[in-house]
Structures are given as structure tokens and as C-alpha cells.
Short mmCIF file of C-alpha atoms in Angstrom, two decimals:
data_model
loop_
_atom_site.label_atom_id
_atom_site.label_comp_id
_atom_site.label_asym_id
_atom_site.label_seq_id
_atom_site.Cartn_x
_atom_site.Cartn_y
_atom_site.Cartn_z
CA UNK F 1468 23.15 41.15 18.41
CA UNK F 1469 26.83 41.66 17.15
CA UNK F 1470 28.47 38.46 16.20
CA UNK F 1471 32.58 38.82 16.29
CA UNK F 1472 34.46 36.46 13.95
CA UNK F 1473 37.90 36.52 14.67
CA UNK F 1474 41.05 34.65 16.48
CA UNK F 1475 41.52 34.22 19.50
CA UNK F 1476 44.73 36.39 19.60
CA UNK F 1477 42.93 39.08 17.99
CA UNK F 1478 43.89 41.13 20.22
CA UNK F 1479 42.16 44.53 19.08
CA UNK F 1480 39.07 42.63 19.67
CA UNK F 1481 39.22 42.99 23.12
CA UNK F 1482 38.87 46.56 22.50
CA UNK F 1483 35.74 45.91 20.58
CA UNK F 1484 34.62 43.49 23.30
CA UNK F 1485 35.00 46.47 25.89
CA UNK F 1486 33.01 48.83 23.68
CA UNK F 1487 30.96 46.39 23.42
CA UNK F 1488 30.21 45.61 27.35
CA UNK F 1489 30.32 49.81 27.93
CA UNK F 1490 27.44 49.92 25.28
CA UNK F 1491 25.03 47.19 26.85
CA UNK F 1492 24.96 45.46 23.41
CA UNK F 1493 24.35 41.69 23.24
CA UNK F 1494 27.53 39.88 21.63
CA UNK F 1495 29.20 36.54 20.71
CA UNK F 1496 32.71 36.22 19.97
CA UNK F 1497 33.66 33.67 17.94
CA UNK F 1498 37.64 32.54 17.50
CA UNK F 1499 38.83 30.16 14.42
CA UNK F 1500 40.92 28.26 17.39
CA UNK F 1501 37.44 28.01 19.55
CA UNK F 1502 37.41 24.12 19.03
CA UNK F 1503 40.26 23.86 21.43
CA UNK F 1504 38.31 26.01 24.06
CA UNK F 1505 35.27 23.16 23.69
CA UNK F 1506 33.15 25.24 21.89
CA UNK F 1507 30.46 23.62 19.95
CA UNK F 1508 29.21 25.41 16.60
CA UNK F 1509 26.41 23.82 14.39
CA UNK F 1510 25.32 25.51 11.21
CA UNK F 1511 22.22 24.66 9.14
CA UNK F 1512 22.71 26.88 5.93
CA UNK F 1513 19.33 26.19 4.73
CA UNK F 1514 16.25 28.49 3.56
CA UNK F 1515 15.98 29.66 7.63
CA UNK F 1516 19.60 29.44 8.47
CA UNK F 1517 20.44 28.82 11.83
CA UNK F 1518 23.70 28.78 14.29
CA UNK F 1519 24.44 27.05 17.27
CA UNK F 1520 26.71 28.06 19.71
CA UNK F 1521 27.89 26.22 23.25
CA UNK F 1522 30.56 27.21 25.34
CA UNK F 1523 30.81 28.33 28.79
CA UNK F 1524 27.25 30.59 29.06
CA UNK F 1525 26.13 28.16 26.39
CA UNK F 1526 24.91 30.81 24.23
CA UNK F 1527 21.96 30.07 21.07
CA UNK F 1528 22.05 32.29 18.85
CA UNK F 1529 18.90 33.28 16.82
CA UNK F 1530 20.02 34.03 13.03
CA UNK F 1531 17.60 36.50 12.61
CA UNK F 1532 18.55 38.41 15.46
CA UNK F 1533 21.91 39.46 13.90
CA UNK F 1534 22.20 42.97 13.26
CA UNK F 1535 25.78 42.95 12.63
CA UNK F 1536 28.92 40.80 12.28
CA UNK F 1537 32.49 41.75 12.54
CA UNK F 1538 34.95 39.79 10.87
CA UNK F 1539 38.79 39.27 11.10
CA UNK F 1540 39.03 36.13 11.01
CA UNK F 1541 42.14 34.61 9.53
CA UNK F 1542 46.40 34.09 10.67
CA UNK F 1543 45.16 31.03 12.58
CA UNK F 1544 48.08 28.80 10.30
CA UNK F 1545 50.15 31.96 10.34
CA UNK F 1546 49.93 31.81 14.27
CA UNK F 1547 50.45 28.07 14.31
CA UNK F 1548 53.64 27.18 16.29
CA UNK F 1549 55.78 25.05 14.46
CA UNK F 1550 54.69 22.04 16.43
CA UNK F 1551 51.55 22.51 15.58
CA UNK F 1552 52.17 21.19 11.81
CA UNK F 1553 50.84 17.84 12.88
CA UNK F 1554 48.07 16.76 10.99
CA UNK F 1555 45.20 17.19 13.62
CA UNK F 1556 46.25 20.25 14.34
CA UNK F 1557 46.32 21.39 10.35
CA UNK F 1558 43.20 19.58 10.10
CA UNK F 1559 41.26 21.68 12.67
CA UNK F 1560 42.45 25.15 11.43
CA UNK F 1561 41.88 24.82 8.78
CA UNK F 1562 38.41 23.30 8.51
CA UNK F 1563 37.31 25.66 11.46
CA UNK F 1564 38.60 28.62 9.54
CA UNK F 1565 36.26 27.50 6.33
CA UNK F 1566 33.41 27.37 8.74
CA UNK F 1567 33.83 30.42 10.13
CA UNK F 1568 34.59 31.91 6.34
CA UNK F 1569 31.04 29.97 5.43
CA UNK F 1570 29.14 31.93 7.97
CA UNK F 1571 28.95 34.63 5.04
CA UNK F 1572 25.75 32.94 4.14
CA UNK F 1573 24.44 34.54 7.54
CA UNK F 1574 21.88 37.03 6.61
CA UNK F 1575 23.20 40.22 8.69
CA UNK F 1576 22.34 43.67 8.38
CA UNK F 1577 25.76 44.21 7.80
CA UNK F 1578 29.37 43.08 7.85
CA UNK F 1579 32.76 44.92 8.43
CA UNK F 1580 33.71 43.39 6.52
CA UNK F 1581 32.53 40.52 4.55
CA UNK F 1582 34.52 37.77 3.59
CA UNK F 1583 34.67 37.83 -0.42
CA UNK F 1584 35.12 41.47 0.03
CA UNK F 1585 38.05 41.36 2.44
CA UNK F 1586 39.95 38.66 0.13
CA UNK F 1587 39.59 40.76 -2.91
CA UNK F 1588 40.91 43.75 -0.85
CA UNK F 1589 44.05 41.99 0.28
CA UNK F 1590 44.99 41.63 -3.77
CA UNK F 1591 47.57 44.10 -3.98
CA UNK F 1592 47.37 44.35 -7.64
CA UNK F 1593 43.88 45.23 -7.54
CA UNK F 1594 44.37 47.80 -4.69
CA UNK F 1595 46.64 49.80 -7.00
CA UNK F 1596 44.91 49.57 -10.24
CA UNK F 1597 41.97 51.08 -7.69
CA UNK F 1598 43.88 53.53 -6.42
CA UNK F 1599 44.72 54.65 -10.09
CA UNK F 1600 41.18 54.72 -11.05
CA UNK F 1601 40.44 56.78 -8.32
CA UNK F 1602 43.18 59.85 -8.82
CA UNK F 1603 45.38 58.52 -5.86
CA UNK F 1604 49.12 59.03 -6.49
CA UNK F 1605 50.89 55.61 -7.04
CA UNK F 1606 54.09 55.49 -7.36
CA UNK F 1607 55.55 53.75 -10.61
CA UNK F 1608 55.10 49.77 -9.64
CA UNK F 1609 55.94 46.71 -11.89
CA UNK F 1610 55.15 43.50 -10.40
CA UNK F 1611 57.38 40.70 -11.93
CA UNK F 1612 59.24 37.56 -10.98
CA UNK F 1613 62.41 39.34 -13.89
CA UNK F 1614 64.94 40.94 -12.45
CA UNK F 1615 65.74 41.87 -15.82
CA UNK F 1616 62.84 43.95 -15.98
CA UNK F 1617 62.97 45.47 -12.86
CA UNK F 1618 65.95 46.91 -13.98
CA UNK F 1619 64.72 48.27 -17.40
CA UNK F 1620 61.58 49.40 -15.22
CA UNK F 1621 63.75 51.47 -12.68
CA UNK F 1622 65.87 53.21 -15.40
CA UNK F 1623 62.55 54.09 -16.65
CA UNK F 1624 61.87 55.92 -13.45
CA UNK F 1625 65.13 57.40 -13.37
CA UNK F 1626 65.34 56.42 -9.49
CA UNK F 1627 68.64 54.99 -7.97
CA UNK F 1628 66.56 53.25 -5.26
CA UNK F 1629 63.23 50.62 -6.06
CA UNK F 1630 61.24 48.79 -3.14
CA UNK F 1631 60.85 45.73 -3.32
CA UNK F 1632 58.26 43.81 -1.43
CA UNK F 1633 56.13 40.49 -1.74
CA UNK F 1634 52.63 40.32 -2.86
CA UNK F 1635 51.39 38.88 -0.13
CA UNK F 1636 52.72 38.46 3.25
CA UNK F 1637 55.46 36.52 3.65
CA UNK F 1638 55.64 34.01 6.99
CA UNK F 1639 57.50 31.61 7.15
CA UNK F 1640 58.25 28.53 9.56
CA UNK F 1641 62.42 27.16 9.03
CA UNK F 1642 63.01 24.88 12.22
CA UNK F 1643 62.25 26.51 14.82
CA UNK F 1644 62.71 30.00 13.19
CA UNK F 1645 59.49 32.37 12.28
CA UNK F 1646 60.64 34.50 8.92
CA UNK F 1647 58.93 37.87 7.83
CA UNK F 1648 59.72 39.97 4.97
CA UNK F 1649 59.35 43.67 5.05
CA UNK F 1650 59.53 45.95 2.16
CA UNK F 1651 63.42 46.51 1.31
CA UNK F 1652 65.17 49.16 -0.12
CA UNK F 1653 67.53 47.66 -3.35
CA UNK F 1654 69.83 50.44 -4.97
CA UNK F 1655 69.58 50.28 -9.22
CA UNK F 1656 72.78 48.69 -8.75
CA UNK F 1657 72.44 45.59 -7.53
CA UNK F 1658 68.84 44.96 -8.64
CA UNK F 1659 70.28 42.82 -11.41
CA UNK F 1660 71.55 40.89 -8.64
CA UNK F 1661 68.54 39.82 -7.02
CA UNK F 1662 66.86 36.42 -7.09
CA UNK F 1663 63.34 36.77 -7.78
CA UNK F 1664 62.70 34.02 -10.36
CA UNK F 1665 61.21 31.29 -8.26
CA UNK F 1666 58.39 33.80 -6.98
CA UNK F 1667 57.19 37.42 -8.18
CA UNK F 1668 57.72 40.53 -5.97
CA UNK F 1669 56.29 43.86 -6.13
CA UNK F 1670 59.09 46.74 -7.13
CA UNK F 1671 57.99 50.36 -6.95
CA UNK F 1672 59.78 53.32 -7.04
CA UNK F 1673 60.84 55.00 -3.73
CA UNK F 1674 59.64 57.33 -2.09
CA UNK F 1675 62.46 59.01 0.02
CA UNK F 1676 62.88 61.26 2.03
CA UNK F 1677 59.38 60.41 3.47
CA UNK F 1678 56.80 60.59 6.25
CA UNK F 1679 54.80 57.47 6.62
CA UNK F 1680 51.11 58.10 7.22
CA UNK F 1681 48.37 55.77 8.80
CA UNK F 1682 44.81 56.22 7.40
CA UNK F 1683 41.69 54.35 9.06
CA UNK F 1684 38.78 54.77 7.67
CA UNK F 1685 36.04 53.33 9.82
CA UNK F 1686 32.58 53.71 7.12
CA UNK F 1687 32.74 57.37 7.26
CA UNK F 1688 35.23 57.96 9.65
CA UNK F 1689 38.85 58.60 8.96
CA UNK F 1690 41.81 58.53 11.09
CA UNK F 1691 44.98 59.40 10.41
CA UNK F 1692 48.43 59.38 12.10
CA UNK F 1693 51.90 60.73 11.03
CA UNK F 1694 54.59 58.32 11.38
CA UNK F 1695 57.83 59.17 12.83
CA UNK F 1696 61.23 58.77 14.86
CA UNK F 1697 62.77 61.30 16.86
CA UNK F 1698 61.00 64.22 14.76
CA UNK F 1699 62.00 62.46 11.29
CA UNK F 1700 60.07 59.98 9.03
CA UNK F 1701 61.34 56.58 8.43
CA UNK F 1702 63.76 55.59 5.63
CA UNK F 1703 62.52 52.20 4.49
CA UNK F 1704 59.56 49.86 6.52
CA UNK F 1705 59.10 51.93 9.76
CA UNK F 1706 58.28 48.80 11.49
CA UNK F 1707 61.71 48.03 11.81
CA UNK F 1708 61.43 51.04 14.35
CA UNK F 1709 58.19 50.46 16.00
CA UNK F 1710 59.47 50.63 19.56
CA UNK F 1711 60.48 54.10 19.30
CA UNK F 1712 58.41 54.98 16.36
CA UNK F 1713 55.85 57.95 17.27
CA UNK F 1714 52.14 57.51 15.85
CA UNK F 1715 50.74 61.37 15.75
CA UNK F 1716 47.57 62.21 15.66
CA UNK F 1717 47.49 64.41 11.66
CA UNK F 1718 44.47 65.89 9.52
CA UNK F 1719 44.08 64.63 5.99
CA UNK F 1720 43.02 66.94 3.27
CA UNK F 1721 39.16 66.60 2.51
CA UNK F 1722 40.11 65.29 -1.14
CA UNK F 1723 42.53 62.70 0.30
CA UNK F 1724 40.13 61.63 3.17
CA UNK F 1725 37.51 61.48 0.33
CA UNK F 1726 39.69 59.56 -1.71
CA UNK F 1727 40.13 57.18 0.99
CA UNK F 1728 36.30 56.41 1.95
CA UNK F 1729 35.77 56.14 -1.68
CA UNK F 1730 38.75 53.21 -1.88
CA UNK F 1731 37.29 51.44 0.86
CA UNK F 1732 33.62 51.44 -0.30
CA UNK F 1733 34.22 50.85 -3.65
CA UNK F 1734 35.99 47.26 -2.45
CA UNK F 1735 32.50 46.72 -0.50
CA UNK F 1736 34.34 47.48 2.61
CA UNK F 1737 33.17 49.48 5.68
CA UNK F 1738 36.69 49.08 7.63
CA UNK F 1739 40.06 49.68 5.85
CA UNK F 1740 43.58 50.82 7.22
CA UNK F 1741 45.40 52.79 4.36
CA UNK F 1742 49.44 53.02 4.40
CA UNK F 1743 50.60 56.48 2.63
CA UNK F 1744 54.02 57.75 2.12
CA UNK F 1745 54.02 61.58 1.93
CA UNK F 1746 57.46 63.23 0.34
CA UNK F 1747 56.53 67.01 1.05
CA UNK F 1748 55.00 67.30 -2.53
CA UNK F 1749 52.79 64.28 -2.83
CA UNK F 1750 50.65 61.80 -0.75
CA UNK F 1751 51.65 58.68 -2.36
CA UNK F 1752 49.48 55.41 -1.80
CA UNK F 1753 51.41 52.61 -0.68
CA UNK F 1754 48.70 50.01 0.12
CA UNK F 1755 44.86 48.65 1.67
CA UNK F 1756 44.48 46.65 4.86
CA UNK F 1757 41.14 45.17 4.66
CA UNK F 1758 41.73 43.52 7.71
CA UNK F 1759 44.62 46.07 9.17
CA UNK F 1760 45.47 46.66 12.71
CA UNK F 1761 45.03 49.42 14.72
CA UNK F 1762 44.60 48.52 18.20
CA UNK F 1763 47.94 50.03 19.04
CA UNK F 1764 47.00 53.74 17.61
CA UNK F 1765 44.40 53.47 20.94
CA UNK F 1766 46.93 53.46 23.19
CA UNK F 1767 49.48 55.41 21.35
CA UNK F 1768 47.57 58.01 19.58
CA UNK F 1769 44.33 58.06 21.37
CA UNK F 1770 42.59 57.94 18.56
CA UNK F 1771 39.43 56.31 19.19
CA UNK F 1772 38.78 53.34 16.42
CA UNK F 1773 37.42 51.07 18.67
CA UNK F 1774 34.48 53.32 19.42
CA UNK F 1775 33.92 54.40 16.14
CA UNK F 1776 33.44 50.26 15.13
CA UNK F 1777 31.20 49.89 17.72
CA UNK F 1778 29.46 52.63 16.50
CA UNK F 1779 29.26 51.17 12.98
CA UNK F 1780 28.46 47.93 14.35
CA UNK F 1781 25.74 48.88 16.43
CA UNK F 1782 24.25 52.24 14.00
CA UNK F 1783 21.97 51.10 11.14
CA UNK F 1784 23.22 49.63 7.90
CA UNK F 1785 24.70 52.21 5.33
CA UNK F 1786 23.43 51.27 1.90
CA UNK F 1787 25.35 48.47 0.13
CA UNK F 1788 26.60 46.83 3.67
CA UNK F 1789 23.74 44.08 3.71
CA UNK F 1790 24.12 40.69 2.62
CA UNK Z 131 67.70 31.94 -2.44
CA UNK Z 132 65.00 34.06 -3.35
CA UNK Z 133 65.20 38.08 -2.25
CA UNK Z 134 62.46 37.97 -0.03
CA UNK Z 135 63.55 35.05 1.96
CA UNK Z 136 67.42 36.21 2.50
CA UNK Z 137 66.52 39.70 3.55
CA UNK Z 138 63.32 38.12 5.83
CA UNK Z 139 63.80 38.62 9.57
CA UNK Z 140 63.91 35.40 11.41
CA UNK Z 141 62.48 35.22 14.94
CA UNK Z 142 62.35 32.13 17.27
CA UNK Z 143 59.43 30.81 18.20
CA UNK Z 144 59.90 29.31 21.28
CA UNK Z 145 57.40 30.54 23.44
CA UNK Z 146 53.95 29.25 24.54
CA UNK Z 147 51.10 31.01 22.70
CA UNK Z 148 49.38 32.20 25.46
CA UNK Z 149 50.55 34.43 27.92
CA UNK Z 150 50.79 32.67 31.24
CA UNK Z 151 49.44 35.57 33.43
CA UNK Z 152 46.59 36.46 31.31
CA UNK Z 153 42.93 33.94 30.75
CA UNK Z 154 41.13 34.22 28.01
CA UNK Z 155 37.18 34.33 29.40
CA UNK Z 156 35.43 31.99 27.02
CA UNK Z 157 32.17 33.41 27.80
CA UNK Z 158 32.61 37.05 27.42
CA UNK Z 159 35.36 36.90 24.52
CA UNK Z 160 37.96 38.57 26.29
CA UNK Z 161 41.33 38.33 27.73
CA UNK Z 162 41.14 38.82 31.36
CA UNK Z 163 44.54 38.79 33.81
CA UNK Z 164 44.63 35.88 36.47
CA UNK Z 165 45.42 37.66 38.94
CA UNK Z 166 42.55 39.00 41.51
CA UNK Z 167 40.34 41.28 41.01
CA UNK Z 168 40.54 40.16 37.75
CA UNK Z 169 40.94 43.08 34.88
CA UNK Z 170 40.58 43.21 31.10
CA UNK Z 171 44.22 43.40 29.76
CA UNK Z 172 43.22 46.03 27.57
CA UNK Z 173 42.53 48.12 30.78
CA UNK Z 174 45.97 47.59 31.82
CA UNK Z 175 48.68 49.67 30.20
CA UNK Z 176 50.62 48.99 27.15
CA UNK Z 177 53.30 48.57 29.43
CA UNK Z 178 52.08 45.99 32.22
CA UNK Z 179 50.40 43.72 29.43
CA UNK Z 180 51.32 40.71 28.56
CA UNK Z 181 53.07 40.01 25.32
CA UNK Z 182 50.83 38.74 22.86
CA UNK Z 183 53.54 35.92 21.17
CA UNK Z 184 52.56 35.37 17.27
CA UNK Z 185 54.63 38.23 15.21
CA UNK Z 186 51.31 38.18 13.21
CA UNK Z 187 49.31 39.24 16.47
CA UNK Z 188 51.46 41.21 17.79
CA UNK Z 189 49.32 44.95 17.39
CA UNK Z 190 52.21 46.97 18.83
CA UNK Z 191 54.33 46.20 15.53
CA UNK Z 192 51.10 47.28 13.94
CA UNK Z 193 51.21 43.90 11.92
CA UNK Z 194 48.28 43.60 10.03
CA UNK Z 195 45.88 40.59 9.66
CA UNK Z 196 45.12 38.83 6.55
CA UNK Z 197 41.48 37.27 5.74
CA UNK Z 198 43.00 33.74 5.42
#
């Protein structure tokens, strides 16, 4: 059985889901916001562990019986409307999303990913000092909450142009206004300028003129698309251009797709979404999405993830994926 | 103000979760439309789909998840 741990607007899930039903295999899908659908979960995480599920189909589920789980859990507060900072409402997402986070304790063959790994993933600092160890090119990156020294580091670089962008991701409710920050493009010149000092930023040198690439390593599996807008890459965070951004399909060098499986196993991963920005000369590593999207590259790129998750999710355990 | 919240992009959030014309089956852990014969909206195409509405869900901006 293939338990799915995720959010209700999760919507590369579905995807999963319909792999899922195509394959014959026997699934639950679990959502963080399931205690608004009147789902009933009960947990004993004792010596036999077991889990309780009841919603419509009323489905038991038999611990042992677990071969896999698939987790992506997480954004339920991020998805929160701005109404929905009422206590209750706090109250339940947050205590829901700790019992779905607890469910780690369940003893499945094997996870994509688990928990503990996924969180120390998503630490960008730790993704590039990886990334280092490993012989991936990174460009120059301080991390620092001095302006000051962003400066000094950029004349270091001798680059006109740093990126800066925030350590973690960056939504936030004002009123009735959603904000997201996106990596920006700050010229040497007015770096000085900028007010970082109530919260540190990431500042890297950048890479420009550039070709974004998207790399998705599914356990052995990599995918990879070439970024780009009428024929050109992106200057700056292509997702300011996502409507008429292309997504094509492109081969990776053996080394690099090596490099890649190697970064996502060696964070205890089995699912990762890599972000590369290629200048012509070098394939430089941007950042790891232990929990990255990639439902859209389906549709637009045919490339077919979901099918190689089910695959995972339903093959036996690679070594190292158990609990 | 600090750098990443003047250049952040602010979008209103106005708009119910859910999209009216899809369901979300309970049972099978999929959205399904409302309309009969009912479909999975990932059978539809990108195009006819409802709009998922958090920017965070939103997999056509290839937004990316975080683990809490």
C-alpha cells in the first residue's frame, strides 16, 4: 500500500493519484487540511504502531502493510487565506501538520522523501556547501544580513551585478495582499543601498547571459528541461515569465546527471528538483527542491515524472530508503 | 524596509480556495470536475482546468513546496 502525505492543493498529486489508479495499486491520500473534510486519523506510535483512517470509504489502514509513503506535506499556513489567521484555524494547521510530520515513526519500506531529510534539504546553506563537496560549480555566494559586506564580497568577484535572494521562501500576508520575493538582480552600485539588516539574504554572483535549466531526479532517474523565452534564456527569476516561458525537453552530461543523483542521495533523498543556470561555459548550481514541483513539466514538456514516482513508489526499496 | 519585502510581488488574495467547478473526491484523493461524467482535472487540459488559487500551489508558476 502507498500512503500519500500531502495538501490538499497538492496538485501534482493528482498525477500520482492517476498513476496510481492506472497501476491497480492500493493507496491513501492523506491532506494536512483533511480535518476540515471530516476525516478521522488516530495514531498509536507504540512498539506495533498503528493508523487509523475514516473518511468517506472509511479506510483502516494496516501499518505493516505500507510499502511506501510519499510525502509533501507542508504550505498548509502558506496557503492559509488571510482570514484564516483566527486561532482555530492556526490551531488546526498547525497541529494536523505535526501529525502528519510524526507519521515518520511509520515503519515503511521507503519514503520519498522522509521528513528530517526533506527539512535538512530545504537549508540552502547546506545545499551549497554540498554542492561544493561534490565538484558542482557554485557560483561565489556570501550569505549576510551586511550590506557592507556584500559590497566588499562583489568587488571581490569583480561582477557589476549580485543576486540577491532570501534564504528561505518569503510569503507574506499584508491586509489583504499575498507578498513573494523572487531572486533580484542589484547592480554593485546600489548594493550599498540596500536594507538587509533586520534579516539575512543570500547574494551570489550572477550568472548572465544564461539559460535556466530544470533537473529532476526521481532515485535514478533524471529529467531535465531547458528554460527559455522566445528562443532566449531568462535574465533574472524566469518565473516572472512563466506564461510564455518554454520548458524543453534537454540531455544532461553523464557527469552532471551523476552529480545530481549523488546530491540528492547524499541528503537521504530519493526525489529532488535541481535549478541550474548554464552561461555557455559552465553549469552553475543554483539550488535543491526537496519538495520541488514539477507537475507542470507533464503537461508542458511531456516528460513523464509522475510515472517514474510511481515507479519508485511501487519498485522495491533502494538501499538506504528504509526507515 | 527590508530588500526582500520592497522588491516582493504583492498579489490579492481574494478568491475562495477552492475552485468552484472542480470537487475534491475524499475517497479516492483526487480532484474531480462537477460537472457530469465527472473527469479527473488532471485529464483535462492545462487550459480548461481550473485555477488552483494559493501562489504557493500554483504548479504552472512551477512554485515549489516547502516541508513545513
Amino acid at each position: 500500500m502507498i500512503l500519500l502525505l500531502t495538501s490538499v492543493l497538492d496538485y501534482s498529486a493528482d498525477l500520482v493519484v492517476r498513476q496510481l489508479m492506472k497501476s491497480g495499486a492500493h493507496y491513501v491520500r492523506l491532506n494536512v487540511e483533511d480535518y476540515r473534510l471530516g476525516t478521522e486519523c488516530t495514531f498509536s506510535p507504540e512498539m506495533v504502531s498503528t493508523l487509523e483512517v475514516a473518511h468517506a470509504g472509511a479506510t483502516a489502514i494496516q501499518v505493516r502493510d505500507i510499502q511506501s509513503v510519499y510525502f509533501r506535506c507542508g504550505t498548509s499556513v502558506a496557503n492559509f487565506r488571510p482570514s484564516d489567521t483566527e486561532p482555530l484555524a492556526n490551531l488546526a494547521a498547525t497541529q494536523w501538520n505535526a501529525f502528519v510530520r510524526g507519521l515518520e515513526s511509520l515503519p515503511a519500506m521507503q519514503w520519498m522523501n522522509r521528513p528530517s531529510a526533506t527539512y535538512r534539504a530545504e537549508q540552502k546553506i547546506c545545499q551549497l556547501q554540498e554542492a561544493h563537496r561534490l565538484g558542482f560549480d557554485v557560483p561565489p555566494t556570501i550569505v549576510t544580513n551586511d550590506a557592507r559586506k556584500a559590497v566588499d564580497a562583489a568587488k571581490e568577484w569583480a561582477c557589476d551585478v549580485v543576486v540577491v535572494k532570501p534564504l528561505d521562501t518569503v510569503l507574506l500576508c499584508e491586509g489583504s495582499l499575498e507578498l513573494f520575493a523572487f531572486s533580484e538582480f542589484v547592480r554593485l552600485g546600489d548594493l550599498a543601498e540596500i536594507d538587509i539588516r533586520s534579516a539575512p539574504v543570500i547574494v551570489q554572483r550572477a550568472i548572465h547571459p544564461k539559460i535556466d535549466l530544470r533537473v529532476t531526479v526521481v532515485r535514478n532517474e533524471v529529467f531535465c528541461v531547458r528554460i527559455t523565452d522566445e528562443g532566449r534564456g531568462v535574465d533574472g527569476d524566469w518565473r516572472h515569465r512563466h506564461a510564455s516561458a518554454s520548458f524543453t525537453p534537454y540531455e544532461l552530461s553523464a557527469t552532471l546527471a551523476g552529480k545530481c543523483r549523488a546530491l540528492v542521495r547524499s541528503f537521504g533523498l530519493s526525489f529532488g528538483a535541481l535549478d541550474f543556470a548554464d552561461d555557455g561555459h559552465r553549469t552553475w548550481f543554483l539550488e535543491l527542491n526537496p519538495t520541488g514541483e514539477w507537475g507542470w513539466l507533464v503537461a508542458k514538456a511531456g516528460q513523464e515524472i509522475d510515472v517514474a514516482i510511481v515507479r519508485a513508489l511501487t519498485g522495491p526499496a533502494l538501499p538506504g530508503s528504509g526507515p | 524596509m527590508h530588500f526582500l519585502i520592497q522588491r516582493a510581488r504583492a498579489h490579492a488574495v481574494t478568491e475562495p480556495m477552492v475552485p468552484e467547478t472542480a470537487i475534491y473526491d475524499v475517497a479516492a484523493g483526487v480532484w474531480r470536475t462537477r460537472a457530469e461524467p465527472s473527469r479527473l482535472l488532471v485529464e483535462l487540459e492545462p487550459e480548461a482546468r481550473p485555477k488552483m488559487m494559493s501562489k504557493k500551489a500554483d504548479v504552472e508558476k512551477g512554485e515549489d513546496r516547502k516541508g513545513r
